[in-house]
mmCIF file of C-alpha atoms in Angstrom:
data_model
loop_
_atom_site.group_PDB
_atom_site.id
_atom_site.type_symbol
_atom_site.label_atom_id
_atom_site.label_comp_id
_atom_site.label_asym_id
_atom_site.label_seq_id
_atom_site.Cartn_x
_atom_site.Cartn_y
_atom_site.Cartn_z
ATOM 1 C CA UNK A 29 -0.437 0.411 0.148
ATOM 2 C CA UNK A 30 2.301 1.866 1.030
ATOM 3 C CA UNK A 31 4.430 1.289 -2.985
ATOM 4 C CA UNK A 32 1.341 2.367 -4.427
ATOM 5 C CA UNK A 33 0.976 5.742 -1.991
ATOM 6 C CA UNK A 34 4.391 6.774 -3.395
ATOM 7 C CA UNK A 35 4.160 5.899 -7.342
ATOM 8 C CA UNK A 36 1.084 7.860 -7.113
ATOM 9 C CA UNK A 37 2.296 10.814 -5.899
ATOM 10 C CA UNK A 38 4.807 10.457 -7.779
ATOM 11 C CA UNK A 39 3.021 10.591 -10.487
ATOM 12 C CA UNK A 40 0.780 13.878 -9.664
ATOM 13 C CA UNK A 41 4.179 15.248 -9.408
ATOM 14 C CA UNK A 42 5.507 14.639 -12.852
ATOM 15 C CA UNK A 43 2.619 15.606 -14.223
ATOM 16 C CA UNK A 44 2.122 18.415 -11.863
ATOM 17 C CA UNK A 45 5.829 19.058 -12.914
ATOM 18 C CA UNK A 46 5.563 18.610 -16.307
ATOM 19 C CA UNK A 47 1.356 21.269 -16.436
ATOM 20 C CA UNK A 48 3.624 23.605 -14.500
ATOM 21 C CA UNK A 49 6.669 23.612 -17.544
ATOM 22 C CA UNK A 50 3.975 23.785 -20.355
ATOM 23 C CA UNK A 51 0.776 26.046 -19.956
ATOM 24 C CA UNK A 52 -0.064 29.568 -21.435
ATOM 25 C CA UNK A 53 2.746 31.753 -20.929
ATOM 26 C CA UNK A 54 4.903 28.644 -22.631
ATOM 27 C CA UNK A 55 3.078 27.872 -25.725
ATOM 28 C CA UNK A 56 4.577 25.553 -27.747
ATOM 29 C CA UNK A 57 5.954 26.232 -31.260
ATOM 30 C CA UNK A 58 3.117 24.318 -33.009
ATOM 31 C CA UNK A 59 0.672 26.831 -31.057
ATOM 32 C CA UNK A 60 2.359 29.594 -32.004
ATOM 33 C CA UNK A 61 2.080 28.502 -35.631
ATOM 34 C CA UNK A 62 -1.798 27.556 -34.792
ATOM 35 C CA UNK A 63 -2.492 31.523 -33.475
ATOM 36 C CA UNK A 64 -0.080 33.145 -36.059
ATOM 37 C CA UNK A 65 -2.503 31.208 -39.123
ATOM 38 C CA UNK A 66 -5.104 31.622 -37.368
ATOM 39 C CA UNK A 67 -4.408 35.094 -37.883
ATOM 40 C CA UNK A 68 -3.863 36.030 -41.344
ATOM 41 C CA UNK A 69 -7.092 33.101 -41.698
ATOM 42 C CA UNK A 70 -8.527 36.032 -40.234
ATOM 43 C CA UNK A 71 -7.419 38.847 -41.978
ATOM 44 C CA UNK A 72 -7.577 37.617 -45.457
ATOM 45 C CA UNK A 73 -11.023 36.270 -44.525
ATOM 46 C CA UNK A 74 -11.685 40.515 -43.244
ATOM 47 C CA UNK A 75 -10.093 41.578 -47.209
ATOM 48 C CA UNK A 76 -12.788 38.883 -48.873
ATOM 49 C CA UNK A 77 -15.635 40.594 -47.468
ATOM 50 C CA UNK A 78 -14.858 43.819 -47.515
ATOM 51 C CA UNK A 79 -12.929 44.626 -50.275
ATOM 52 C CA UNK A 80 -14.857 45.918 -54.061
ATOM 53 C CA UNK A 81 -12.684 44.137 -56.043
ATOM 54 C CA UNK A 82 -14.549 40.804 -56.829
ATOM 55 C CA UNK A 83 -11.276 39.199 -58.667
ATOM 56 C CA UNK A 84 -8.776 40.404 -55.181
ATOM 57 C CA UNK A 85 -11.463 38.917 -52.777
ATOM 58 C CA UNK A 86 -11.607 35.936 -54.579
ATOM 59 C CA UNK A 87 -8.016 35.643 -54.648
ATOM 60 C CA UNK A 88 -8.387 36.250 -50.196
ATOM 61 C CA UNK A 89 -10.443 33.783 -50.180
ATOM 62 C CA UNK A 90 -8.245 30.876 -51.561
ATOM 63 C CA UNK A 91 -5.309 32.068 -48.982
ATOM 64 C CA UNK A 92 -8.697 32.000 -45.765
ATOM 65 C CA UNK A 93 -9.197 28.808 -47.278
ATOM 66 C CA UNK A 94 -5.729 27.190 -47.623
ATOM 67 C CA UNK A 95 -5.183 29.067 -44.152
ATOM 68 C CA UNK A 96 -7.883 26.254 -42.926
ATOM 69 C CA UNK A 97 -5.737 24.010 -44.417
ATOM 70 C CA UNK A 98 -2.885 24.735 -42.292
ATOM 71 C CA UNK A 99 -4.576 24.734 -39.521
ATOM 72 C CA UNK A 100 -6.280 20.786 -39.301
ATOM 73 C CA UNK A 101 -2.328 19.592 -40.783
ATOM 74 C CA UNK A 102 -1.455 20.979 -37.202
ATOM 75 C CA UNK A 103 -4.489 19.563 -35.531
ATOM 76 C CA UNK A 104 -2.878 16.575 -37.620
ATOM 77 C CA UNK A 105 -6.142 15.672 -39.395
ATOM 78 C CA UNK A 106 -4.576 14.982 -42.600
ATOM 79 C CA UNK A 107 -7.100 13.558 -44.709
ATOM 80 C CA UNK A 108 -9.555 17.383 -43.865
ATOM 81 C CA UNK A 109 -6.236 19.057 -44.185
ATOM 82 C CA UNK A 110 -5.964 17.972 -48.172
ATOM 83 C CA UNK A 111 -10.866 18.015 -48.566
ATOM 84 C CA UNK A 112 -10.381 21.080 -47.597
ATOM 85 C CA UNK A 113 -7.682 22.331 -50.532
ATOM 86 C CA UNK A 114 -9.431 19.272 -53.026
ATOM 87 C CA UNK A 115 -12.816 20.431 -52.725
ATOM 88 C CA UNK A 116 -13.013 24.114 -51.731
ATOM 89 C CA UNK A 117 -9.374 25.238 -52.736
ATOM 90 C CA UNK A 118 -9.530 23.463 -55.872
ATOM 91 C CA UNK A 119 -12.446 23.564 -56.884
ATOM 92 C CA UNK A 120 -14.513 25.588 -55.116
ATOM 93 C CA UNK A 121 -12.800 28.243 -55.620
ATOM 94 C CA UNK A 122 -11.084 27.717 -59.439
ATOM 95 C CA UNK A 123 -15.674 27.114 -60.448
ATOM 96 C CA UNK A 124 -16.050 30.985 -58.742
ATOM 97 C CA UNK A 125 -13.131 32.218 -60.233
ATOM 98 C CA UNK A 126 -14.262 30.825 -64.024
ATOM 99 C CA UNK A 127 -18.018 32.031 -63.165
ATOM 100 C CA UNK A 128 -16.066 35.418 -63.252
ATOM 101 C CA UNK A 129 -14.650 35.203 -65.956
ATOM 102 C CA UNK A 130 -17.431 34.164 -67.691
ATOM 103 C CA UNK A 131 -19.838 36.957 -66.980
ATOM 104 C CA UNK A 132 -16.753 39.458 -67.951
ATOM 105 C CA UNK A 133 -16.901 40.665 -64.573
ATOM 106 C CA UNK A 134 -15.334 44.351 -63.682
ATOM 107 C CA UNK A 135 -11.572 44.389 -63.110
ATOM 108 C CA UNK A 136 -11.085 47.106 -61.442
ATOM 109 C CA UNK A 137 -13.112 48.596 -58.191
ATOM 110 C CA UNK A 138 -16.679 47.546 -58.121
ATOM 111 C CA UNK A 139 -19.021 50.159 -56.605
ATOM 112 C CA UNK A 140 -22.011 47.639 -56.692
ATOM 113 C CA UNK A 141 -20.041 45.175 -54.268
ATOM 114 C CA UNK A 142 -20.990 47.625 -51.640
ATOM 115 C CA UNK A 143 -24.789 47.925 -50.326
ATOM 116 C CA UNK A 144 -23.769 50.432 -47.389
ATOM 117 C CA UNK A 145 -24.963 47.677 -44.570
ATOM 118 C CA UNK A 146 -21.938 46.774 -43.091
ATOM 119 C CA UNK A 147 -23.406 47.433 -39.293
ATOM 120 C CA UNK A 148 -26.095 45.421 -40.200
ATOM 121 C CA UNK A 149 -23.623 42.883 -42.006
ATOM 122 C CA UNK A 150 -21.166 43.143 -39.539
ATOM 123 C CA UNK A 151 -23.831 42.590 -36.258
ATOM 124 C CA UNK A 152 -24.901 39.537 -38.224
ATOM 125 C CA UNK A 153 -21.117 37.989 -38.786
ATOM 126 C CA UNK A 154 -20.948 38.621 -35.233
ATOM 127 C CA UNK A 155 -24.157 37.323 -33.654
ATOM 128 C CA UNK A 156 -23.641 34.060 -36.045
ATOM 129 C CA UNK A 157 -19.962 33.513 -34.849
ATOM 130 C CA UNK A 158 -21.293 33.910 -31.258
ATOM 131 C CA UNK A 159 -23.703 30.948 -31.979
ATOM 132 C CA UNK A 160 -21.636 28.493 -33.880
ATOM 133 C CA UNK A 161 -18.448 29.154 -30.726
ATOM 134 C CA UNK A 162 -21.042 28.403 -27.687
ATOM 135 C CA UNK A 163 -22.919 25.306 -29.834
ATOM 136 C CA UNK A 164 -19.355 24.076 -30.646
ATOM 137 C CA UNK A 165 -17.844 24.600 -26.887
ATOM 138 C CA UNK A 166 -21.737 23.592 -25.731
ATOM 139 C CA UNK A 167 -21.267 19.929 -27.364
ATOM 140 C CA UNK A 168 -18.125 18.836 -27.182
ATOM 141 C CA UNK A 169 -17.591 20.603 -22.790
ATOM 142 C CA UNK A 170 -17.257 16.741 -21.642
ATOM 143 C CA UNK A 171 -16.282 15.209 -25.041
ATOM 144 C CA UNK A 172 -13.076 13.017 -24.892
ATOM 145 C CA UNK A 173 -10.191 11.858 -27.288
ATOM 146 C CA UNK A 174 -8.871 8.614 -26.687
ATOM 147 C CA UNK A 175 -5.210 9.154 -27.304
ATOM 148 C CA UNK A 176 -4.587 4.957 -27.903
ATOM 149 C CA UNK A 177 -6.492 4.364 -30.480
ATOM 150 C CA UNK A 178 -6.549 5.594 -33.938
ATOM 151 C CA UNK A 179 -5.493 10.179 -34.276
ATOM 152 C CA UNK A 180 -8.659 12.291 -34.373
ATOM 153 C CA UNK A 181 -8.932 12.976 -38.058
ATOM 154 C CA UNK A 182 -7.430 10.596 -39.163
ATOM 155 C CA UNK A 183 -8.905 8.633 -42.872
ATOM 156 C CA UNK A 184 -9.907 6.176 -40.898
ATOM 157 C CA UNK A 185 -11.388 8.086 -38.084
ATOM 158 C CA UNK A 186 -13.478 9.779 -40.059
ATOM 159 C CA UNK A 187 -14.538 7.403 -42.314
ATOM 160 C CA UNK A 188 -15.809 5.087 -39.789
ATOM 161 C CA UNK A 189 -17.706 8.343 -38.392
ATOM 162 C CA UNK A 190 -19.356 9.547 -40.995
ATOM 163 C CA UNK A 191 -20.783 6.111 -42.724
ATOM 164 C CA UNK A 192 -21.661 5.329 -39.084
ATOM 165 C CA UNK A 193 -22.861 8.518 -37.190
ATOM 166 C CA UNK A 194 -24.246 10.803 -39.895
ATOM 167 C CA UNK A 195 -25.037 8.725 -43.289
ATOM 168 C CA UNK A 196 -28.102 10.130 -43.630
ATOM 169 C CA UNK A 197 -27.132 13.793 -43.528
ATOM 170 C CA UNK A 198 -24.743 11.984 -45.991
ATOM 171 C CA UNK A 199 -27.477 10.626 -48.260
ATOM 172 C CA UNK A 200 -28.972 13.070 -48.392
ATOM 173 C CA UNK A 201 -26.921 16.124 -49.530
ATOM 174 C CA UNK A 202 -25.981 13.738 -52.126
ATOM 175 C CA UNK A 203 -30.093 13.238 -52.857
ATOM 176 C CA UNK A 204 -30.158 17.830 -53.386
ATOM 177 C CA UNK A 205 -26.490 17.870 -55.310
ATOM 178 C CA UNK A 206 -27.918 15.253 -57.932
ATOM 179 C CA UNK A 207 -31.737 17.678 -57.696
ATOM 180 C CA UNK A 208 -29.413 20.262 -57.927
ATOM 181 C CA UNK A 209 -27.162 19.221 -61.131
ATOM 182 C CA UNK A 210 -30.782 18.290 -63.071
ATOM 183 C CA UNK A 211 -32.113 21.587 -62.614
ATOM 184 C CA UNK A 212 -29.262 22.830 -63.886
ATOM 185 C CA UNK A 213 -29.425 20.479 -67.465
ATOM 186 C CA UNK A 214 -33.215 21.040 -67.069
ATOM 187 C CA UNK A 215 -32.475 25.132 -67.248
ATOM 188 C CA UNK A 216 -29.922 24.763 -69.727
ATOM 189 C CA UNK A 217 -31.985 22.084 -71.973
ATOM 190 C CA UNK A 218 -34.498 25.288 -72.011
ATOM 191 C CA UNK A 219 -32.619 27.997 -72.618
ATOM 192 C CA UNK A 220 -30.674 26.348 -76.141
ATOM 193 C CA UNK A 221 -34.913 25.785 -76.851
ATOM 194 C CA UNK A 222 -36.232 29.395 -76.703
ATOM 195 C CA UNK A 223 -32.712 29.910 -78.375
ATOM 196 C CA UNK A 224 -33.675 27.513 -80.841
ATOM 197 C CA UNK A 225 -37.170 29.283 -82.175
ATOM 198 C CA UNK A 226 -37.171 30.927 -85.513
ATOM 199 C CA UNK A 227 -38.274 34.304 -84.810
ATOM 200 C CA UNK A 228 -41.557 36.286 -86.150
ATOM 201 C CA UNK A 229 -39.996 37.889 -89.386
ATOM 202 C CA UNK A 230 -40.792 41.655 -88.720
ATOM 203 C CA UNK A 231 -42.956 43.768 -90.426
ATOM 204 C CA UNK A 232 -42.823 47.791 -90.333
ATOM 205 C CA UNK A 233 -44.493 49.948 -89.551
ATOM 206 C CA UNK A 234 -47.563 51.241 -91.351
ATOM 207 C CA UNK A 235 -46.735 48.600 -94.171
ATOM 208 C CA UNK A 236 -49.215 45.355 -92.406
ATOM 209 C CA UNK A 237 -50.683 42.994 -95.468
ATOM 210 C CA UNK A 238 -53.971 45.285 -95.482
ATOM 211 C CA UNK A 239 -52.474 48.250 -96.463
ATOM 212 C CA UNK A 240 -50.304 45.944 -99.381
ATOM 213 C CA UNK A 241 -53.984 44.557 -100.303
ATOM 214 C CA UNK A 242 -55.345 48.045 -100.946
ATOM 215 C CA UNK A 243 -52.844 48.793 -103.114
ATOM 216 C CA UNK A 244 -52.748 45.986 -105.639
ATOM 217 C CA UNK A 245 -56.988 46.719 -105.797
ATOM 218 C CA UNK A 246 -55.881 50.388 -106.494
ATOM 219 C CA UNK A 247 -53.076 49.577 -109.276
#
């Protein structure tokens, strides 16, 4: 009993010493990098929604989404980080840039990009951020990470959680994307049909068929 008590006391002393050496006043390099990348990502996001140049907004969006991918890497969630790069940076932003090019968006400053409701937008953004933070903190308040198992955020853990706990929302999202794809095809086919329809011949004003008949009878 005495040996066990001494062992427990020694373990507690070692843990207390480790906690005293590492705390908020002595962060590690990973924690410092996490804070710096987070600040850079936040700055890029602010510039994205405040700039009046649409192309610059899209490019700053690339920086913001890339910063999130780096944050996932620092949290040892490699799979989520690469999904962030492939889907958001590699697909969504490229689609946005193609949309800007096809619609011939202005390259310079666009006065239409600012609606003048910045305070209302800032209020809504702050309220949304506070609600998201409260929901996440409340949901994971008593959640513990099993350090002896697979790394959190890995492909194994993410796949198991996705197809065991979130399979219904995953399939519902697939149906939603399929419906959007079918709707886009229907709209494009309708536009092609309207374009291919022959236009009715235009008759100048004052020269209708009745006028032509009256002139022929006069002759």
